PDB file of C-alpha atoms in Angstrom:
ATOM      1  CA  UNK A   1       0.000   0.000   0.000  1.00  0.00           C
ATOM      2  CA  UNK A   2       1.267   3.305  -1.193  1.00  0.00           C
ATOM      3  CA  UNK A   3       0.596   6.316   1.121  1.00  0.00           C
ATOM      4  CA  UNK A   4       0.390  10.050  -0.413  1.00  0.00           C
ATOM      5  CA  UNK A   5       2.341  12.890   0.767  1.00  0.00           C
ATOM      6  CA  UNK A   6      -0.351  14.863   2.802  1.00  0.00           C
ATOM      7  CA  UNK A   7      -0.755  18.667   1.392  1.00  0.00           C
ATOM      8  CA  UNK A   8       1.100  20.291   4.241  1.00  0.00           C
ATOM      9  CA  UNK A   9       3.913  17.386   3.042  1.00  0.00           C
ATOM     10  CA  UNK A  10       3.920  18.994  -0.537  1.00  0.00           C
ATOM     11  CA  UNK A  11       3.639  23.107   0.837  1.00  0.00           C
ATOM     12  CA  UNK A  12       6.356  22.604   2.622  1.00  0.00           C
ATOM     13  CA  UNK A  13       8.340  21.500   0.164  1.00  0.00           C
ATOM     14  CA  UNK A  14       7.019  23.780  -2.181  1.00  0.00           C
ATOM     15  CA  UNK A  15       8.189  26.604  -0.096  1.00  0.00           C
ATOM     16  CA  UNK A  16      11.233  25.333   0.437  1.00  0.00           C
ATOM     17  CA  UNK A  17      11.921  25.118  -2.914  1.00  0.00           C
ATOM     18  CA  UNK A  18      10.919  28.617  -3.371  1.00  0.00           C
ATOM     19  CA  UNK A  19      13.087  29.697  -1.140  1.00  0.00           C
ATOM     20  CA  UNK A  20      16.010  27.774  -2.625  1.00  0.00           C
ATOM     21  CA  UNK A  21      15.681  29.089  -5.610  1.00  0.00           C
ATOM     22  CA  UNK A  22      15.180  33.019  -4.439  1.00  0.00           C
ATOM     23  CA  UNK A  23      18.675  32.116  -2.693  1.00  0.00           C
ATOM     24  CA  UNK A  24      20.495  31.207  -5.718  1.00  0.00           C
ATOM     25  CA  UNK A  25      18.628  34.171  -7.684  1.00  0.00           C
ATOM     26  CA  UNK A  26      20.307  36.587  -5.000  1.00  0.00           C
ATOM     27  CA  UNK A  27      23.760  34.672  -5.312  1.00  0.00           C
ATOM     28  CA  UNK A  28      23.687  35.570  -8.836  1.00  0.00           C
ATOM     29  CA  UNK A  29      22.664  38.738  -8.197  1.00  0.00           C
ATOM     30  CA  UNK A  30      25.047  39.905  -5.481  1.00  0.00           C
ATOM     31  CA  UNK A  31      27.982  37.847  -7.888  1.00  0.00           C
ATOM     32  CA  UNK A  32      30.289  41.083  -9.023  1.00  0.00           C
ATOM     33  CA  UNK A  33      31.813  41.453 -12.234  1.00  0.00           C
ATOM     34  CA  UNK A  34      34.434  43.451 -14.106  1.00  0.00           C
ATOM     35  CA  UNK A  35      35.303  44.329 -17.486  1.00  0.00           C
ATOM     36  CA  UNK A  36      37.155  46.465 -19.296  1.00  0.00           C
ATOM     37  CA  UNK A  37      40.000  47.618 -21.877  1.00  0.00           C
ATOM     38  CA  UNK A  38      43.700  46.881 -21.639  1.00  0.00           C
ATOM     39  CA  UNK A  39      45.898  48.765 -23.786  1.00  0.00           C
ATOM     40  CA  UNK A  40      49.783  47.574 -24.419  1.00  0.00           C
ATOM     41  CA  UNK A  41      52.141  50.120 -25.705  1.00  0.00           C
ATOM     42  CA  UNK A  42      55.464  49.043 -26.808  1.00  0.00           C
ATOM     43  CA  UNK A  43      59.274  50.776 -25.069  1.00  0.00           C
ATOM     44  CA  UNK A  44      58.953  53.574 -27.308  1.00  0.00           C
ATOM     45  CA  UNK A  45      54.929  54.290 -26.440  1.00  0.00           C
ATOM     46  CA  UNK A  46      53.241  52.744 -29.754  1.00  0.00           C
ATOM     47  CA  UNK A  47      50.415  50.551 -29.155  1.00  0.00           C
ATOM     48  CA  UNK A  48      50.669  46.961 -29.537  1.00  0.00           C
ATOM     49  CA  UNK A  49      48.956  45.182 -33.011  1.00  0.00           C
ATOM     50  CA  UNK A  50      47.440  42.652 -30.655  1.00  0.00           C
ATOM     51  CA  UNK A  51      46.310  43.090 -27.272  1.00  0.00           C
ATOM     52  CA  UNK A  52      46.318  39.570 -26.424  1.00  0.00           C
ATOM     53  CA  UNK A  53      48.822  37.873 -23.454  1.00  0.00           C
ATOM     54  CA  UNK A  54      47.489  40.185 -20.569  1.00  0.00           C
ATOM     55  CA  UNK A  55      46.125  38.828 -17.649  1.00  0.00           C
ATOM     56  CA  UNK A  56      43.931  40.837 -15.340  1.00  0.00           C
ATOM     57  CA  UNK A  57      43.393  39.471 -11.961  1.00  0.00           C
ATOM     58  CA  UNK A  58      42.147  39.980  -8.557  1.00  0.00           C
ATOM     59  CA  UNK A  59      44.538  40.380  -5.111  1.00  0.00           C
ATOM     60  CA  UNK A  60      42.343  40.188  -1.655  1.00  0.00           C
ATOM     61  CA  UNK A  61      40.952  37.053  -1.762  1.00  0.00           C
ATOM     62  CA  UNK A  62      41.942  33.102  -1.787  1.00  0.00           C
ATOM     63  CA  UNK A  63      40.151  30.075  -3.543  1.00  0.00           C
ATOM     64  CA  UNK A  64      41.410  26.687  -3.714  1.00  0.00           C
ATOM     65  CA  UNK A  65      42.993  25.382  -6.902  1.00  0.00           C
ATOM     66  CA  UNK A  66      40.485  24.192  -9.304  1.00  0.00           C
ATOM     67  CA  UNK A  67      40.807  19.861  -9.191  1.00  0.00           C
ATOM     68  CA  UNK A  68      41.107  20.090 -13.058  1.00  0.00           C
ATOM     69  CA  UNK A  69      44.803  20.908 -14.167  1.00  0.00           C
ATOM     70  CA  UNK A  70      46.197  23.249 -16.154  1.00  0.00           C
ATOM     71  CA  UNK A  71      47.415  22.603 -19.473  1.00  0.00           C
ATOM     72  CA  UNK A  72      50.337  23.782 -21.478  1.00  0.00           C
ATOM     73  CA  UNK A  73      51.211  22.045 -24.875  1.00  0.00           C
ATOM     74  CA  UNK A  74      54.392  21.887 -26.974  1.00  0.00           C
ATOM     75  CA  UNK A  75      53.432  22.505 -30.402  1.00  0.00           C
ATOM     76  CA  UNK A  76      55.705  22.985 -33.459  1.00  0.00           C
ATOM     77  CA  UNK A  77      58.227  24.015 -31.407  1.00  0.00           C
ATOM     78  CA  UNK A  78      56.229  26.491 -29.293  1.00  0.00           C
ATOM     79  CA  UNK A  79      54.373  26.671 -25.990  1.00  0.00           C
ATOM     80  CA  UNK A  80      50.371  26.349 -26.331  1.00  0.00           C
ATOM     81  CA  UNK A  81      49.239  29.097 -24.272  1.00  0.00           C
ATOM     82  CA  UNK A  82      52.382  31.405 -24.399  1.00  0.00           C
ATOM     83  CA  UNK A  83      50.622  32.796 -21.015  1.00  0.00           C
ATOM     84  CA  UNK A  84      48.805  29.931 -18.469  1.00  0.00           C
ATOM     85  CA  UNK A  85      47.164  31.770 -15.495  1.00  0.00           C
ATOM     86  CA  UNK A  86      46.655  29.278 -12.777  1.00  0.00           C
ATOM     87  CA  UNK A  87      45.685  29.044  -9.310  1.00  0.00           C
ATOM     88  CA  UNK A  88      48.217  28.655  -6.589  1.00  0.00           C
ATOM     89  CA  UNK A  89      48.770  24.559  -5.989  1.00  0.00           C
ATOM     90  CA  UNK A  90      47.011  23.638  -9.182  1.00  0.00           C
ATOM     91  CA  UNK A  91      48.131  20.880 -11.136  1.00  0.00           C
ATOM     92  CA  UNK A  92      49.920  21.764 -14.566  1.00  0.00           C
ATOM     93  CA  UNK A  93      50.331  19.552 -17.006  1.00  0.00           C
ATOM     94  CA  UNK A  94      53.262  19.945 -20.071  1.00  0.00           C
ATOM     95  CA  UNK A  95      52.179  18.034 -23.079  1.00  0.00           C
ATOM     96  CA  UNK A  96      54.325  17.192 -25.418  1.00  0.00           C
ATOM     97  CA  UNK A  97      52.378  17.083 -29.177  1.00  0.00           C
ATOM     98  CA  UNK A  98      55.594  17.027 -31.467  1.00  0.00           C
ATOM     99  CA  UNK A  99      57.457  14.359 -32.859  1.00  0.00           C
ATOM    100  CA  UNK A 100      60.533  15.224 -31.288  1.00  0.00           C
ATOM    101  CA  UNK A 101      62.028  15.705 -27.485  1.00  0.00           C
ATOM    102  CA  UNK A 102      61.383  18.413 -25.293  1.00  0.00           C
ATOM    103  CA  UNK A 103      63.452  19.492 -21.864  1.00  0.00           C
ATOM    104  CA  UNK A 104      60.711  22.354 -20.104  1.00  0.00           C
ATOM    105  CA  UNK A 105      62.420  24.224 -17.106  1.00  0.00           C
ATOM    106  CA  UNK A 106      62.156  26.969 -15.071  1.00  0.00           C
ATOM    107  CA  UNK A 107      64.731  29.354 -13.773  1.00  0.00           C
ATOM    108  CA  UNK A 108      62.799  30.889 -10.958  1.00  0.00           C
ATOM    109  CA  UNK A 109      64.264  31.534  -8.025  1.00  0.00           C
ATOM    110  CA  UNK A 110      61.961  30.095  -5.607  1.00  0.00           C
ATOM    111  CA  UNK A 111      60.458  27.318  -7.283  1.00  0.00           C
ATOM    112  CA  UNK A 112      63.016  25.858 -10.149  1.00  0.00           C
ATOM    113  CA  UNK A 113      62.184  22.997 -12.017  1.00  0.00           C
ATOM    114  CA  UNK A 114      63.589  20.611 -14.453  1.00  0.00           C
ATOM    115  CA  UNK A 115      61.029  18.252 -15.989  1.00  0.00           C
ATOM    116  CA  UNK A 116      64.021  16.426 -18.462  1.00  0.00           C
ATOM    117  CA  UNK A 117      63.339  14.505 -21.800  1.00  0.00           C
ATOM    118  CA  UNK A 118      60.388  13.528 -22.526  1.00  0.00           C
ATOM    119  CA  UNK A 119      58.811  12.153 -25.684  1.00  0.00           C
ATOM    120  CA  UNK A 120      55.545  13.241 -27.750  1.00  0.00           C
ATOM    121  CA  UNK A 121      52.254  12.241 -26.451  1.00  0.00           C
ATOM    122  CA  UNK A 122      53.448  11.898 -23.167  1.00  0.00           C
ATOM    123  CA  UNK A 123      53.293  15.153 -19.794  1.00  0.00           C
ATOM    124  CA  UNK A 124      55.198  15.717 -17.035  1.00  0.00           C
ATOM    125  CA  UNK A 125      53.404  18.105 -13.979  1.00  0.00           C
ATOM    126  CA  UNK A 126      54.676  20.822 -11.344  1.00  0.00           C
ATOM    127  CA  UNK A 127      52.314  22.340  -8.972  1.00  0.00           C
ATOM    128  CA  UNK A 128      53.830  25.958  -8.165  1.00  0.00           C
ATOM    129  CA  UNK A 129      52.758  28.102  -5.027  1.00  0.00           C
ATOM    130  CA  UNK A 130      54.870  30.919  -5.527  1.00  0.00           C
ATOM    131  CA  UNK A 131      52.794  34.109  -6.689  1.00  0.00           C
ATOM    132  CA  UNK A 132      53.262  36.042  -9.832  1.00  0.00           C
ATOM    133  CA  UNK A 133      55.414  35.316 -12.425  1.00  0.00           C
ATOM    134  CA  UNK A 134      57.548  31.959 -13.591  1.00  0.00           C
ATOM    135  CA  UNK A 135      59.232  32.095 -16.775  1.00  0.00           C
ATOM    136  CA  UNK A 136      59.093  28.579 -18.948  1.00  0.00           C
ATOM    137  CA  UNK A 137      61.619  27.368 -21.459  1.00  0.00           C
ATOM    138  CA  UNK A 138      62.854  24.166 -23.128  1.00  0.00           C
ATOM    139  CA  UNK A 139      66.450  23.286 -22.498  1.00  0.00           C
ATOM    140  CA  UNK A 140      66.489  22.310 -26.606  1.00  0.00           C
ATOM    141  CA  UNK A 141      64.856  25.020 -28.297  1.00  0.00           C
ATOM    142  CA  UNK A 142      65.789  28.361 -27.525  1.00  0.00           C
ATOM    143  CA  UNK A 143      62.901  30.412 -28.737  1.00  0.00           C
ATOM    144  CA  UNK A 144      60.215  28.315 -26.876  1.00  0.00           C
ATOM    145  CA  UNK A 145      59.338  30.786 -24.126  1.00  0.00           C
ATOM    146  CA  UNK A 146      56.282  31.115 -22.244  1.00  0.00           C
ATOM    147  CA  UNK A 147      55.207  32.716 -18.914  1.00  0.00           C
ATOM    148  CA  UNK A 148      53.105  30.982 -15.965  1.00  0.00           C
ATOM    149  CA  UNK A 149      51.420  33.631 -13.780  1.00  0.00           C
ATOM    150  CA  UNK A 150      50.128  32.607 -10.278  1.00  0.00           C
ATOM    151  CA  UNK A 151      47.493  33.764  -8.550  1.00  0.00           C
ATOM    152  CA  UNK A 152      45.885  33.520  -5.159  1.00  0.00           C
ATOM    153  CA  UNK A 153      42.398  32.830  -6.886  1.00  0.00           C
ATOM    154  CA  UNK A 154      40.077  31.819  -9.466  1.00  0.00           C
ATOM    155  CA  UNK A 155      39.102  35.226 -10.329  1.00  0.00           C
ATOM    156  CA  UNK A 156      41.034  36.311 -13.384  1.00  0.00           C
ATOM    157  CA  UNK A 157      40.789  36.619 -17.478  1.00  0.00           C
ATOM    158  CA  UNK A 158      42.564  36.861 -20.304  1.00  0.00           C
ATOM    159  CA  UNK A 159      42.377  39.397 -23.151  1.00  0.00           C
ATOM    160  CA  UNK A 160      41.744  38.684 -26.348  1.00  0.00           C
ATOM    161  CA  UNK A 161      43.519  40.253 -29.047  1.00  0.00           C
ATOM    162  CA  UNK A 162      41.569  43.893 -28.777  1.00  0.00           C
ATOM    163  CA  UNK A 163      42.432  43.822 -25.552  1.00  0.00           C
ATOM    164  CA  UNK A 164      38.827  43.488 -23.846  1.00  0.00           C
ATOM    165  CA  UNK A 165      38.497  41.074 -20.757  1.00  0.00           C
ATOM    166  CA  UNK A 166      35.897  40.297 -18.223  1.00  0.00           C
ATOM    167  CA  UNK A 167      36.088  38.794 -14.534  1.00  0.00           C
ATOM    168  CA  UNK A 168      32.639  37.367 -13.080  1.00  0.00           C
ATOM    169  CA  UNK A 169      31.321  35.779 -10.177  1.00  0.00           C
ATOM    170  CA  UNK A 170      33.362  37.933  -8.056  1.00  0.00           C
ATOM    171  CA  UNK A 171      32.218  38.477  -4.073  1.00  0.00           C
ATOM    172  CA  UNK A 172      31.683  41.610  -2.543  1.00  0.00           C
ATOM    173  CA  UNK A 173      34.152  43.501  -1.037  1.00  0.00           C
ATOM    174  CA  UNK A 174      37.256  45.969  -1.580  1.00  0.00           C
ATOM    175  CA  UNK A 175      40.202  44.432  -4.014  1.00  0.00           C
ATOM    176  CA  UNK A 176      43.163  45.319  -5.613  1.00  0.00           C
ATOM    177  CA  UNK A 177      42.311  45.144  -9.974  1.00  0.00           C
ATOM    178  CA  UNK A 178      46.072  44.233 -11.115  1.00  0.00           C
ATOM    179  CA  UNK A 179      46.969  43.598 -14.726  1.00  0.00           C
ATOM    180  CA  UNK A 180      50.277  42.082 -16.512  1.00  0.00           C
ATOM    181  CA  UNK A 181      51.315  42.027 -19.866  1.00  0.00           C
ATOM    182  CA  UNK A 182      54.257  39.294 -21.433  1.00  0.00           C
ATOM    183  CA  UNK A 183      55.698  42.188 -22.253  1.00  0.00           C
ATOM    184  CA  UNK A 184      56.790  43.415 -18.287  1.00  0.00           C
ATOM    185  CA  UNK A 185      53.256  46.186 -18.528  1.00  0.00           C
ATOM    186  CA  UNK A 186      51.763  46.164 -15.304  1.00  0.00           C
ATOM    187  CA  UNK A 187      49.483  48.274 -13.726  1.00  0.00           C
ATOM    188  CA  UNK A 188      47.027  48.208 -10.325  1.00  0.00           C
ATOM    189  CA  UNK A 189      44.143  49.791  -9.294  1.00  0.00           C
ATOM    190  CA  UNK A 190      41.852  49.599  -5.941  1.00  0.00           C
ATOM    191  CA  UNK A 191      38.022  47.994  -7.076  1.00  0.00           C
ATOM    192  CA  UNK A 192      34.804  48.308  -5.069  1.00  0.00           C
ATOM    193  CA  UNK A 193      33.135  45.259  -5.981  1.00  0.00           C
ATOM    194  CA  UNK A 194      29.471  45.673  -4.992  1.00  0.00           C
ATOM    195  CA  UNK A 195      25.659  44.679  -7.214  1.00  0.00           C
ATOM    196  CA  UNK A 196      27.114  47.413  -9.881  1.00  0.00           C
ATOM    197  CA  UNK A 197      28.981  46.332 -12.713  1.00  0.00           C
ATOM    198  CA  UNK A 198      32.593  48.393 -12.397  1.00  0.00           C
ATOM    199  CA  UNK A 199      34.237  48.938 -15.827  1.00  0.00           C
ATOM    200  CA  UNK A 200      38.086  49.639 -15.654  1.00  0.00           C
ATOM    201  CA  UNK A 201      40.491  50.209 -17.918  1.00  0.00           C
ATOM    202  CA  UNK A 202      44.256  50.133 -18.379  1.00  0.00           C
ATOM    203  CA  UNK A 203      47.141  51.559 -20.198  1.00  0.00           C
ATOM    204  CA  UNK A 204      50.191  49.891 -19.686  1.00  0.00           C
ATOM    205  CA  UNK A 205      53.681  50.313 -20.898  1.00  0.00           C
ATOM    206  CA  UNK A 206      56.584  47.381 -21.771  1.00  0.00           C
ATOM    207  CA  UNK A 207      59.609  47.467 -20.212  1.00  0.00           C
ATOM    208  CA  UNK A 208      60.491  44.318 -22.976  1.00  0.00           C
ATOM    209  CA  UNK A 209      61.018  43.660 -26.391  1.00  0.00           C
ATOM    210  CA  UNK A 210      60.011  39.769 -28.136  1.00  0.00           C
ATOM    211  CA  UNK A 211      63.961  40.010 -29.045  1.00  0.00           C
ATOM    212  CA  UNK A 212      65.199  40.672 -25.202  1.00  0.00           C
ATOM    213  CA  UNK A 213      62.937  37.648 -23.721  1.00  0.00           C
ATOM    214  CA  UNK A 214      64.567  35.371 -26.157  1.00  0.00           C
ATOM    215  CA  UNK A 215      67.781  36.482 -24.862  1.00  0.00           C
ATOM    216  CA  UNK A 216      67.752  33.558 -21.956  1.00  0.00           C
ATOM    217  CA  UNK A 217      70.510  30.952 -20.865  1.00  0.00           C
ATOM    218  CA  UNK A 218      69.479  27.207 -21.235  1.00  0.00           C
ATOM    219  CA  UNK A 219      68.977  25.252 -17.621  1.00  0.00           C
ATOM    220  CA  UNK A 220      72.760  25.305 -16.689  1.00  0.00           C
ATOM    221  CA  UNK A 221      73.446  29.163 -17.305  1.00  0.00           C
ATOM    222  CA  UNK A 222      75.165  28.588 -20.645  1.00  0.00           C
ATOM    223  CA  UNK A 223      74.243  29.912 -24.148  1.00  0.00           C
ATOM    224  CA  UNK A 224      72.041  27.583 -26.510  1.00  0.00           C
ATOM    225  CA  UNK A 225      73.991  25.752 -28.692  1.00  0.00           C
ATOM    226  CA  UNK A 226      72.900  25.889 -32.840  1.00  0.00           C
ATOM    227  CA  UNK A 227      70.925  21.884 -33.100  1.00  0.00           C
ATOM    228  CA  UNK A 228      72.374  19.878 -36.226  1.00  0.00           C
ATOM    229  CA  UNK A 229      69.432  18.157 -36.615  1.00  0.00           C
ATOM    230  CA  UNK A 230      65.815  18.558 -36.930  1.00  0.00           C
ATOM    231  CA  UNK A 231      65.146  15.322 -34.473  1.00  0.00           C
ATOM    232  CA  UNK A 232      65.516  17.784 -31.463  1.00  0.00           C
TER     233      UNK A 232
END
């Protein structure tokens, strides 16, 4: 014998779903968000062709790192992202897609690493907790240079190559807005973060050129030796 939920049974739950769902409504509501327009000048003060490879984050808050990793690929001979925002302690993954050997490494001078040979189709992983900025190279190709960048939370974007970017989902509360350009640009402003939507913009200036980044030792402080062969 079946019995039926009794219709104070199915009010309550009827208000309670009501009430769940005016809860998320006001999460979403009260969820912050920022946008805006980064613009990269070069040394001598000329803006950039593309606005792409800036990161804009926010400083004032922690999350914990995302469970999914981050990814970086070796592709023809380059890193795939040349910039990888990631969360402090987050899992990132190096894939090698070529045909041929890579050697990634990083100079920096809290948290060096040396992930050695490895063939194509296989990874090798680092988990970094030192903020800001860790340069990236391969110990065999000299112009393979990319830049991790990380940050204290999930709250960040990436432009896109006219330089617009957009940060969501953000708490309320008082921030620092910081943006950072591959090209040494960086800039920082303080953010109210309230039911409004804030637009912010930046100008930033390089204190780089592409040709001074790929000025860089390999792993053991020594110049790059000219490869006699394309099967490295």
């Amino acid at each position: 014998m079946r019995c039926k939920p009794s219709t104070k049974i199915k009010r309550r739950a009827a208000v309670c779903a009501a009430s769940l769902l005016w809860l998320l409504t006001a999460i979403a509501v009260n969820a912050g968000e920022i946008s805006g327009q980064i613009s990269v000048l070069n040394k001598e003060g000329q803006l950039l062709p593309r606005l792409d490879h800036a990161v804009v984050y926010i400083e004032g808050i922690e999350t914990p790192p995302p469970a999914d990793p981050a990814v970086m690929d070796q592709r023809n001979k380059e890193f795939v992202p040349r910039l990888q925002p990631v969360v402090k302690g987050q899992e990132i993954r190096f894939l090698n897609s070529d045909k041929i050997q890579h050697n990634v490494f990083s100079p920096h001078e809290e948290e060096p690493f040396d992930l050695g040979l490895y063939p194509a189709g296989e990874f090798r992983s680092v988990r970094l907790n030192a903020l800001r900025r860790h340069k990236v190279y391969c110990n065999l190709h000299k112009n393979m240079v990319a830049d991790i960048l990380v940050l204290p939370n999930r709250y960040f974007s990436l432009t896109d190559e006219t330089g617009r970017y957009r940060i969501q989902g953000l708490p309320d509360g008082e921030y620092v807005l910081r943006v950072w350009h591959i090209f040494g640009g960086a800039d920082q402003k303080p953010v109210r973060v309230g039911q409004a939507l804030l637009t912010v913009d930046f100008t930033i200036r390089s204190t780089q050129s592409t040709q001074e980044i790929l000025e860089h030792p390999d792993k053991a402080g020594q110049g790059y030796k000219q490869p006699h062969s394309e099967s490295y």
